[in-house]
Short mmCIF file of N, CA and C in Angstrom, two decimals:
data_model
loop_
_atom_site.label_atom_id
_atom_site.label_comp_id
_atom_site.label_asym_id
_atom_site.label_seq_id
_atom_site.Cartn_x
_atom_site.Cartn_y
_atom_site.Cartn_z
N MET A 1 142.52 150.69 155.90
CA MET A 1 141.26 150.24 155.33
C MET A 1 141.41 150.14 153.80
N GLU A 2 140.97 148.98 153.25
CA GLU A 2 141.12 148.76 151.81
C GLU A 2 139.97 149.42 151.06
N LYS A 3 140.31 150.09 149.99
CA LYS A 3 139.31 150.80 149.19
C LYS A 3 138.76 149.86 148.12
N GLU A 4 137.44 149.87 147.95
CA GLU A 4 136.79 149.05 146.93
C GLU A 4 137.16 149.58 145.54
N PRO A 5 137.46 148.67 144.60
CA PRO A 5 137.73 149.14 143.24
C PRO A 5 136.46 149.67 142.59
N LYS A 6 136.62 150.65 141.75
CA LYS A 6 135.47 151.24 141.08
C LYS A 6 134.95 150.31 140.00
N ILE A 7 133.63 150.19 139.94
CA ILE A 7 133.01 149.38 138.90
C ILE A 7 132.88 150.21 137.63
N ILE A 8 132.50 151.46 137.78
CA ILE A 8 132.34 152.35 136.63
C ILE A 8 133.42 153.42 136.69
N VAL A 9 134.12 153.58 135.58
CA VAL A 9 135.16 154.61 135.49
C VAL A 9 134.81 155.54 134.34
N LYS A 10 135.31 156.76 134.42
CA LYS A 10 135.06 157.74 133.36
C LYS A 10 136.22 157.73 132.37
N VAL A 11 135.86 157.65 131.09
CA VAL A 11 136.85 157.72 130.01
C VAL A 11 136.32 158.73 129.01
N ASP A 12 137.01 159.85 128.90
CA ASP A 12 136.60 160.91 127.97
C ASP A 12 135.12 161.27 128.14
N ASP A 13 134.74 161.57 129.36
CA ASP A 13 133.36 161.96 129.71
C ASP A 13 132.32 160.86 129.44
N THR A 14 132.78 159.62 129.35
CA THR A 14 131.87 158.50 129.14
C THR A 14 132.06 157.51 130.28
N ASP A 15 130.96 157.06 130.86
CA ASP A 15 131.03 156.05 131.92
C ASP A 15 131.16 154.67 131.29
N VAL A 16 132.18 153.91 131.70
CA VAL A 16 132.38 152.55 131.21
C VAL A 16 132.64 151.62 132.39
N PHE A 17 132.35 150.34 132.21
CA PHE A 17 132.63 149.36 133.25
C PHE A 17 134.12 149.06 133.26
N SER A 18 134.66 148.80 134.45
CA SER A 18 136.08 148.48 134.55
C SER A 18 136.34 147.09 133.97
N ALA A 19 137.56 146.87 133.52
CA ALA A 19 137.92 145.59 132.91
C ALA A 19 137.83 144.46 133.93
N LYS A 20 138.23 144.72 135.16
CA LYS A 20 138.20 143.68 136.20
C LYS A 20 136.76 143.24 136.45
N TRP A 21 135.85 144.19 136.60
CA TRP A 21 134.45 143.86 136.86
C TRP A 21 133.86 143.09 135.68
N THR A 22 134.19 143.52 134.45
CA THR A 22 133.68 142.86 133.26
C THR A 22 134.17 141.42 133.19
N MET A 23 135.44 141.19 133.50
CA MET A 23 135.98 139.83 133.47
C MET A 23 135.34 138.97 134.55
N GLU A 24 135.08 139.53 135.72
CA GLU A 24 134.41 138.77 136.78
C GLU A 24 133.02 138.35 136.32
N GLN A 25 132.30 139.26 135.68
CA GLN A 25 130.96 138.94 135.20
C GLN A 25 131.00 137.88 134.10
N MET A 26 131.99 137.96 133.22
CA MET A 26 132.12 136.96 132.16
C MET A 26 132.44 135.59 132.74
N THR A 27 133.28 135.55 133.78
CA THR A 27 133.62 134.28 134.43
C THR A 27 132.38 133.64 135.04
N VAL A 28 131.58 134.45 135.72
CA VAL A 28 130.34 133.94 136.31
C VAL A 28 129.39 133.45 135.22
N LEU A 29 129.27 134.21 134.15
CA LEU A 29 128.39 133.83 133.05
C LEU A 29 128.84 132.52 132.41
N MET A 30 130.14 132.35 132.20
CA MET A 30 130.64 131.12 131.60
C MET A 30 130.38 129.92 132.50
N SER A 31 130.52 130.08 133.81
CA SER A 31 130.24 128.96 134.71
C SER A 31 128.76 128.61 134.69
N LEU A 32 127.89 129.61 134.57
CA LEU A 32 126.45 129.34 134.46
C LEU A 32 126.13 128.60 133.16
N ILE A 33 126.78 129.00 132.08
CA ILE A 33 126.56 128.33 130.80
C ILE A 33 127.00 126.88 130.87
N ASP A 34 128.17 126.62 131.48
CA ASP A 34 128.65 125.24 131.63
C ASP A 34 127.69 124.42 132.48
N SER A 35 127.19 125.00 133.55
CA SER A 35 126.25 124.30 134.42
C SER A 35 124.97 123.97 133.67
N ASN A 36 124.45 124.93 132.92
CA ASN A 36 123.23 124.69 132.15
C ASN A 36 123.45 123.66 131.05
N ARG A 37 124.64 123.65 130.47
CA ARG A 37 124.95 122.67 129.43
C ARG A 37 124.91 121.26 130.02
N ARG A 38 125.50 121.10 131.22
CA ARG A 38 125.47 119.79 131.88
C ARG A 38 124.04 119.37 132.19
N ARG A 39 123.24 120.30 132.65
CA ARG A 39 121.84 119.98 132.96
C ARG A 39 121.08 119.58 131.70
N THR A 40 121.38 120.23 130.61
CA THR A 40 120.73 119.89 129.34
C THR A 40 121.08 118.47 128.92
N TYR A 41 122.36 118.09 129.05
CA TYR A 41 122.77 116.73 128.70
C TYR A 41 122.08 115.70 129.59
N ILE A 42 121.92 116.02 130.87
CA ILE A 42 121.22 115.11 131.78
C ILE A 42 119.77 114.96 131.36
N CYS A 43 119.13 116.06 130.97
CA CYS A 43 117.74 116.01 130.50
C CYS A 43 117.62 115.16 129.24
N TYR A 44 118.58 115.31 128.31
CA TYR A 44 118.56 114.49 127.10
C TYR A 44 118.69 113.01 127.46
N ALA A 45 119.58 112.69 128.38
CA ALA A 45 119.77 111.30 128.78
C ALA A 45 118.51 110.74 129.43
N LEU A 46 117.89 111.51 130.31
CA LEU A 46 116.65 111.06 130.95
C LEU A 46 115.52 110.88 129.94
N THR A 47 115.46 111.76 128.96
CA THR A 47 114.45 111.63 127.91
C THR A 47 114.68 110.36 127.10
N ALA A 48 115.93 110.07 126.78
CA ALA A 48 116.23 108.85 126.02
C ALA A 48 115.87 107.61 126.82
N VAL A 49 116.20 107.59 128.11
CA VAL A 49 115.86 106.44 128.96
C VAL A 49 114.35 106.29 129.04
N SER A 50 113.65 107.39 129.21
CA SER A 50 112.19 107.35 129.28
C SER A 50 111.59 106.82 127.98
N LEU A 51 112.12 107.26 126.86
CA LEU A 51 111.64 106.79 125.57
C LEU A 51 111.88 105.29 125.41
N LEU A 52 113.07 104.84 125.78
CA LEU A 52 113.37 103.41 125.68
C LEU A 52 112.47 102.58 126.58
N LEU A 53 112.22 103.05 127.79
CA LEU A 53 111.33 102.32 128.70
C LEU A 53 109.90 102.30 128.16
N SER A 54 109.46 103.38 127.56
CA SER A 54 108.12 103.42 126.97
C SER A 54 108.01 102.43 125.80
N LEU A 55 109.03 102.40 124.96
CA LEU A 55 109.03 101.45 123.84
C LEU A 55 109.06 100.01 124.35
N LEU A 56 109.82 99.77 125.39
CA LEU A 56 109.89 98.44 125.99
C LEU A 56 108.53 98.04 126.56
N ALA A 57 107.86 98.98 127.21
CA ALA A 57 106.54 98.69 127.78
C ALA A 57 105.52 98.41 126.68
N LEU A 58 105.63 99.11 125.56
CA LEU A 58 104.70 98.87 124.45
C LEU A 58 104.97 97.52 123.78
N ALA A 59 106.22 97.12 123.75
CA ALA A 59 106.60 95.88 123.07
C ALA A 59 106.22 94.65 123.88
N THR A 60 106.07 94.79 125.18
CA THR A 60 105.76 93.61 125.99
C THR A 60 104.29 93.45 126.23
#
């Protein structure tokens, strides 16, 4: 039976997060940031298209 790695380890009577767990969390966080960045760019593009269509509608 495989033993789960510890998330919190003791170092000089202080509880700290393990390096592996911290790196996993950072990887997840970075992927969320990239996903949100892409969504933001899509929102900017849709806003620009909407603005152009509104200006076109006003001009005609």
